[in-house]
Coordinates of C-alpha atoms in Angstrom, one line a residue:
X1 CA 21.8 6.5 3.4
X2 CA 22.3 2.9 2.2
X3 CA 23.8 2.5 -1.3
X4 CA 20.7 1.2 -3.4
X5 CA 21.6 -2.9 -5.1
X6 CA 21.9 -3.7 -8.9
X7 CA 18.1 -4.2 -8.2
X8 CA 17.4 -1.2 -7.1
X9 CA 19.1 0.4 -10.0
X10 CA 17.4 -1.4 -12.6
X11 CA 13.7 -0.6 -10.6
X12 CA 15.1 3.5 -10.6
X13 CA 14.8 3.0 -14.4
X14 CA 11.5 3.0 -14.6
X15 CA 8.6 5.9 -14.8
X16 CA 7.1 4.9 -11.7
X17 CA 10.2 4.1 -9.7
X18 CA 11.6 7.8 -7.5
X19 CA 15.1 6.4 -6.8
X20 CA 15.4 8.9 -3.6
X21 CA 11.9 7.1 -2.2
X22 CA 13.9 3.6 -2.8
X23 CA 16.3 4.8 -1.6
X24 CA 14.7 6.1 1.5
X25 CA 12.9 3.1 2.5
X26 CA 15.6 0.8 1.8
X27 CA 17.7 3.0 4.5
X28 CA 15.0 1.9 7.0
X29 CA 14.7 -2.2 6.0
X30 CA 15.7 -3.8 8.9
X31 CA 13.2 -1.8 11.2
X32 CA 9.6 -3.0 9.0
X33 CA 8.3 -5.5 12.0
X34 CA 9.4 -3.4 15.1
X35 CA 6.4 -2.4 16.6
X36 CA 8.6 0.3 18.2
X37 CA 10.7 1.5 15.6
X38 CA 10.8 4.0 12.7
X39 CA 7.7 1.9 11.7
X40 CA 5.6 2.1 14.7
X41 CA 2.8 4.4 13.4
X42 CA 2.5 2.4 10.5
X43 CA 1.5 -0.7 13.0
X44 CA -0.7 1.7 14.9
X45 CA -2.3 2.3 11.3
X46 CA -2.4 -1.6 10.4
X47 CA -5.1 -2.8 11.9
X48 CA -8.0 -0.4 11.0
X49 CA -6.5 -0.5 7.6
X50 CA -6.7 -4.4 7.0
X51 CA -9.8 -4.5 8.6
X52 CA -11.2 -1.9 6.0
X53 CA -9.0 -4.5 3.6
X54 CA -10.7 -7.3 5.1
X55 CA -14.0 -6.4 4.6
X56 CA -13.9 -4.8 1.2
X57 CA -12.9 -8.3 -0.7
X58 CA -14.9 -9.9 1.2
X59 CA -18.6 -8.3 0.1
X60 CA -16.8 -7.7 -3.2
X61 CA -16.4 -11.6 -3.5
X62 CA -18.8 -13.0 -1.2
X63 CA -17.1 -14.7 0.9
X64 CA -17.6 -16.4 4.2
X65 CA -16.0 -13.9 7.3
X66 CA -16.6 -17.3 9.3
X67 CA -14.8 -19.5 6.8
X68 CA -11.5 -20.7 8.4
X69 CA -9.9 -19.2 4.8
X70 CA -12.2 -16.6 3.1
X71 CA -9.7 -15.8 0.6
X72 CA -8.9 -19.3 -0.5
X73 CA -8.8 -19.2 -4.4
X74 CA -8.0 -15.2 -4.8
X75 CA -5.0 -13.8 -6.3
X76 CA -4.0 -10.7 -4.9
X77 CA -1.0 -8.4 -5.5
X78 CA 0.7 -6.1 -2.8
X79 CA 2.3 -3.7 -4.9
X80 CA 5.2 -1.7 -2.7
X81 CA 4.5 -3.9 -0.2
X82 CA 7.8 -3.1 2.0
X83 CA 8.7 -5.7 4.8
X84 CA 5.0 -7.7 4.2
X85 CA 2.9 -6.1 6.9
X86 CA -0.2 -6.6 4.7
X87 CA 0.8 -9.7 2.7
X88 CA 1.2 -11.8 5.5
X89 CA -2.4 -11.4 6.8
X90 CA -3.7 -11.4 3.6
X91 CA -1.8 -15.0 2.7
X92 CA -3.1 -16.3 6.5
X93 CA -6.4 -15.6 4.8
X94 CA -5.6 -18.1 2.0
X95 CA -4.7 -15.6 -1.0
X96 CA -2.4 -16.4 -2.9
X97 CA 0.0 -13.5 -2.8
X98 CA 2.5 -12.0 -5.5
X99 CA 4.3 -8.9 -3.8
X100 CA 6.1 -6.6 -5.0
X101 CA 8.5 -3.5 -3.9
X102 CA 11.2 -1.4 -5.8
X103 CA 13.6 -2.3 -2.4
X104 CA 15.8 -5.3 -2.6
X105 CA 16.5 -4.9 1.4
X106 CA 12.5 -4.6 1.9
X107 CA 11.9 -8.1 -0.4
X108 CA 15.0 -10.0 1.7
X109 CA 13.0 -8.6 5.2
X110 CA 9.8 -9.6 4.3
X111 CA 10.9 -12.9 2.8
X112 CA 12.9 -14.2 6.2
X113 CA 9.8 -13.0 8.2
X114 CA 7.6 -14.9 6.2
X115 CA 9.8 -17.9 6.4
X116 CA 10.3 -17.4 9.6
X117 CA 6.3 -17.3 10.4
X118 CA 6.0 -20.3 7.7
X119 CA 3.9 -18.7 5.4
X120 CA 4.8 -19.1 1.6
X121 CA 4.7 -15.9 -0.1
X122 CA 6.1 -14.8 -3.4
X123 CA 7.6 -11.9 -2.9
X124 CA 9.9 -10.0 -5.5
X125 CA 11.9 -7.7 -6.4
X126 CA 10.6 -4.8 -8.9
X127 CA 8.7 -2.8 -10.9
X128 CA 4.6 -3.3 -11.5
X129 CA 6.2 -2.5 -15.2
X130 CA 8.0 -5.6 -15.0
X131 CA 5.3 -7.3 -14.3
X132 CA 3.4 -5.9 -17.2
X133 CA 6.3 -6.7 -19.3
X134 CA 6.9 -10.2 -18.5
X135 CA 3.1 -11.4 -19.2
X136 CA 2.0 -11.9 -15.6
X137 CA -2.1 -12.6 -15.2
X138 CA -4.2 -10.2 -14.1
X139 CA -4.8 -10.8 -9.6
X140 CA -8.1 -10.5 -8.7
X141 CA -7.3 -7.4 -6.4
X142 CA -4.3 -5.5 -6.2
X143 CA -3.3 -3.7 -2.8
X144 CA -1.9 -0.5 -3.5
X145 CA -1.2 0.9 -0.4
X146 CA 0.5 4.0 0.9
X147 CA 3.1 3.5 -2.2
X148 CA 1.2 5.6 -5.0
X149 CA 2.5 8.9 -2.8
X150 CA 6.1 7.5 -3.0
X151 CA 6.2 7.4 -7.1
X152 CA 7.4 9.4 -9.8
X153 CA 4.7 9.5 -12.1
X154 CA 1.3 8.5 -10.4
X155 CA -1.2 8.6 -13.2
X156 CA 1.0 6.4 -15.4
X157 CA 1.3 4.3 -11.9
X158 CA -1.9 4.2 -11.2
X159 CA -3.1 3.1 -14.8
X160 CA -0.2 0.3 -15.1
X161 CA -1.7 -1.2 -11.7
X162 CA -5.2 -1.2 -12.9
X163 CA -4.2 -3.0 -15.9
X164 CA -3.2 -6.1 -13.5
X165 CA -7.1 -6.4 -11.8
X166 CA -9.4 -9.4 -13.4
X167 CA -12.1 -8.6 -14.9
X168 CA -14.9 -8.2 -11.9
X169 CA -11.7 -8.0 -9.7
X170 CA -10.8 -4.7 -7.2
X171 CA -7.8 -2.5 -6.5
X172 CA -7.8 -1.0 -3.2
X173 CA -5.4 2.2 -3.1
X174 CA -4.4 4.0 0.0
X175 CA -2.7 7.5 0.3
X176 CA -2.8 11.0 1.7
X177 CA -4.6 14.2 0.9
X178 CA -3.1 17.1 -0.8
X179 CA -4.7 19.6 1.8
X180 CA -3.5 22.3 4.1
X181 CA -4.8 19.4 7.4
X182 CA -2.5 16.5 5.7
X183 CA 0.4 19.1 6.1
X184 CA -0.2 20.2 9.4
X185 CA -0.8 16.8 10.9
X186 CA 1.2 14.1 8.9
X187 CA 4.4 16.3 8.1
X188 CA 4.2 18.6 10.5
X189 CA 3.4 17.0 13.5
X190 CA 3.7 13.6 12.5
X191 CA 7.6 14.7 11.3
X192 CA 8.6 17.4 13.1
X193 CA 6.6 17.8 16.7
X194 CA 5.6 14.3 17.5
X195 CA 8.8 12.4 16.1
X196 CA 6.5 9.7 15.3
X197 CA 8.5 9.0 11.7
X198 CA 11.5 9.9 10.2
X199 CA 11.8 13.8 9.1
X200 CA 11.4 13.8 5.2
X201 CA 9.1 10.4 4.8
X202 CA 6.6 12.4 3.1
X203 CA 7.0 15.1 0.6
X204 CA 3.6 16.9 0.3
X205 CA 3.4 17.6 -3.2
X206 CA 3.5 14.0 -4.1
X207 CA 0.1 13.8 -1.6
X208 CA -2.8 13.4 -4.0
X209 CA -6.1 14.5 -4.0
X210 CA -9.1 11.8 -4.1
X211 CA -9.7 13.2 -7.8
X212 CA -6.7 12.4 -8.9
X213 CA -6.8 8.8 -8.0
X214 CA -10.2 8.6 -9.3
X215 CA -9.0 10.0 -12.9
X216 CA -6.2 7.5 -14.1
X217 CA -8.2 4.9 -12.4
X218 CA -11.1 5.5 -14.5
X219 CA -9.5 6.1 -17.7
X220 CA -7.8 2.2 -17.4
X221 CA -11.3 1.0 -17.2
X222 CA -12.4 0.9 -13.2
X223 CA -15.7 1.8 -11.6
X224 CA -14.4 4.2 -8.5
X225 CA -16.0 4.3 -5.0
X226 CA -15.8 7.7 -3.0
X227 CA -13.1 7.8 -0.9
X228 CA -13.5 6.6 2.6
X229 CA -11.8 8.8 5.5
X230 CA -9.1 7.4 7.9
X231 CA -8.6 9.6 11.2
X232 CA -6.5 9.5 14.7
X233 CA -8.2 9.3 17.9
X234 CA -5.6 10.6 20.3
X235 CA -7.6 10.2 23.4
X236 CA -7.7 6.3 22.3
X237 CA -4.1 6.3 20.7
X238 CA -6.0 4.1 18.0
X239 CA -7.1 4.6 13.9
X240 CA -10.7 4.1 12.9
X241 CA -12.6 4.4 9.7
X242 CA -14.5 8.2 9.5
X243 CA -16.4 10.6 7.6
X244 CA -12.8 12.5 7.1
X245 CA -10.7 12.0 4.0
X246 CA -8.6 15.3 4.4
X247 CA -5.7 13.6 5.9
X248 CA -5.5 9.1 5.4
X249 CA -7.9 7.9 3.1
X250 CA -8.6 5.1 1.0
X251 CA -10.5 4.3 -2.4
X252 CA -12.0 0.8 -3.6
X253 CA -11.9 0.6 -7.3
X254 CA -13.4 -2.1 -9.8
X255 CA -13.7 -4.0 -13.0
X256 CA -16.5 -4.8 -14.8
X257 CA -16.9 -8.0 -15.3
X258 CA -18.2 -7.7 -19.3

């Protein structure tokens, strides 16, 4: 396992920040845009995901699906946002994007990929506590996905995230379930059977139910949508958007705007 940087220590500091999870993903930094590596499920998983993404900010803003740059003018933070599979589609759509991970080696492969794809992204090195700390503005949505599962203290997570979305702005969170299904498929298979990641990527007591997203998130001031279900079709080897949140699911979450 790769020895973790001075940055790294200074993020395991932190209530959020599991140093084994940094630790973990930093191990695996190199491998974040091969389509056929320790990733690969994750790319399989991309698509439906921004699409839901996509759409979401889009009626939440009202913007233009046909504009050349619907997000031209939005701030948005990627919070854990490993090697920048999510930022960089997000900044093609004209946000301006702030992203973030606990991983030095994730922020130094995301950054030469963006380079290398000329996209100008600000990507750093930390803590959302840091960000807290220094005085950064609020974004008009924060991404928070597939991280929260990966944190020490979720609640407290979750609440320090919320307190970075504008006022009328959205936080869109992405996880797994807590349920006998998530263990069976995602661990189990996913892990163990089908090889498709690394054995030990998920612990399933970190897996959270939909509730307790929907609790910290509300307490920090956010109006909470019902969770919306993510499921494999195997006969199409693809993701799509379903009536299942016992396994992948995500959760739209908003500001008032008074």
């Amino acid at each position: 396992m790769a020895a973790m940087t001075s940055t790294d220590n200074k993020a395991a500091s932190r209530p959020s920040i599991d140093p084994s999870e940094v630790a973990k993903f930093t191990a695996m930094a190199e491998e974040w845009w091969d389509p056929k590596g320790k990733f690969k499920p994750l790319h399989k998983f991309n698509p439906v995901r921004l699409g839901f993404v996509r759409d979401t900010i889009e009626l939440h803003f009202d913007r233009s699906s046909a504009a050349r740059k619907p997000f031209e003018g939005l701030r948005i933070l990627d919070i854990g946002c490993g090697g920048g599979l999510v930022s960089e589609p997000m900044r093609r759509l004209g946000a301006e994007m702030v992203s973030v991970d606990a991983s030095e080696a994730n922020i130094k492969t995301a950054m030469t990929h963006a380079e290398q794809s000329g996209l100008d992204i600000d990507f750093r090195a930390g803590t959302v506590e840091e960000l807290i700390e220094s005085g950064e503005a609020p974004f008009d949505v924060v991404l928070n996905l597939e991280v929260v599962e990966h944190v020490a203290d979720p609640d407290q997570f979750l609440k320090d995230c919320a307190s970075l979305v504008n006022p009328g702005g959205l936080m869109i969170v992405a996880t797994l379930n807590r349920t006998a299904k998530a263990f069976a498929l995602a661990i189990v298979g996913a892990e163990y059977v089908l090889g498709w990641l690394p054995k030990g990527t998920h612990e399933f007591e970190k897996f959270l139910r939909p509730d307790e997203i929907e609790q910290p998130l509300q307490q920090a001031g956010l109006d909470v949508d019902p969770p919306q279900g993510v499921s494999f079709n195997p006969l199409l080897d693809q993701w799509r958007l379903s009536g299942d949140t016992k396994v992948n699911y995500l959760m739209v979450a908003s500001r008032p705007s008074s």
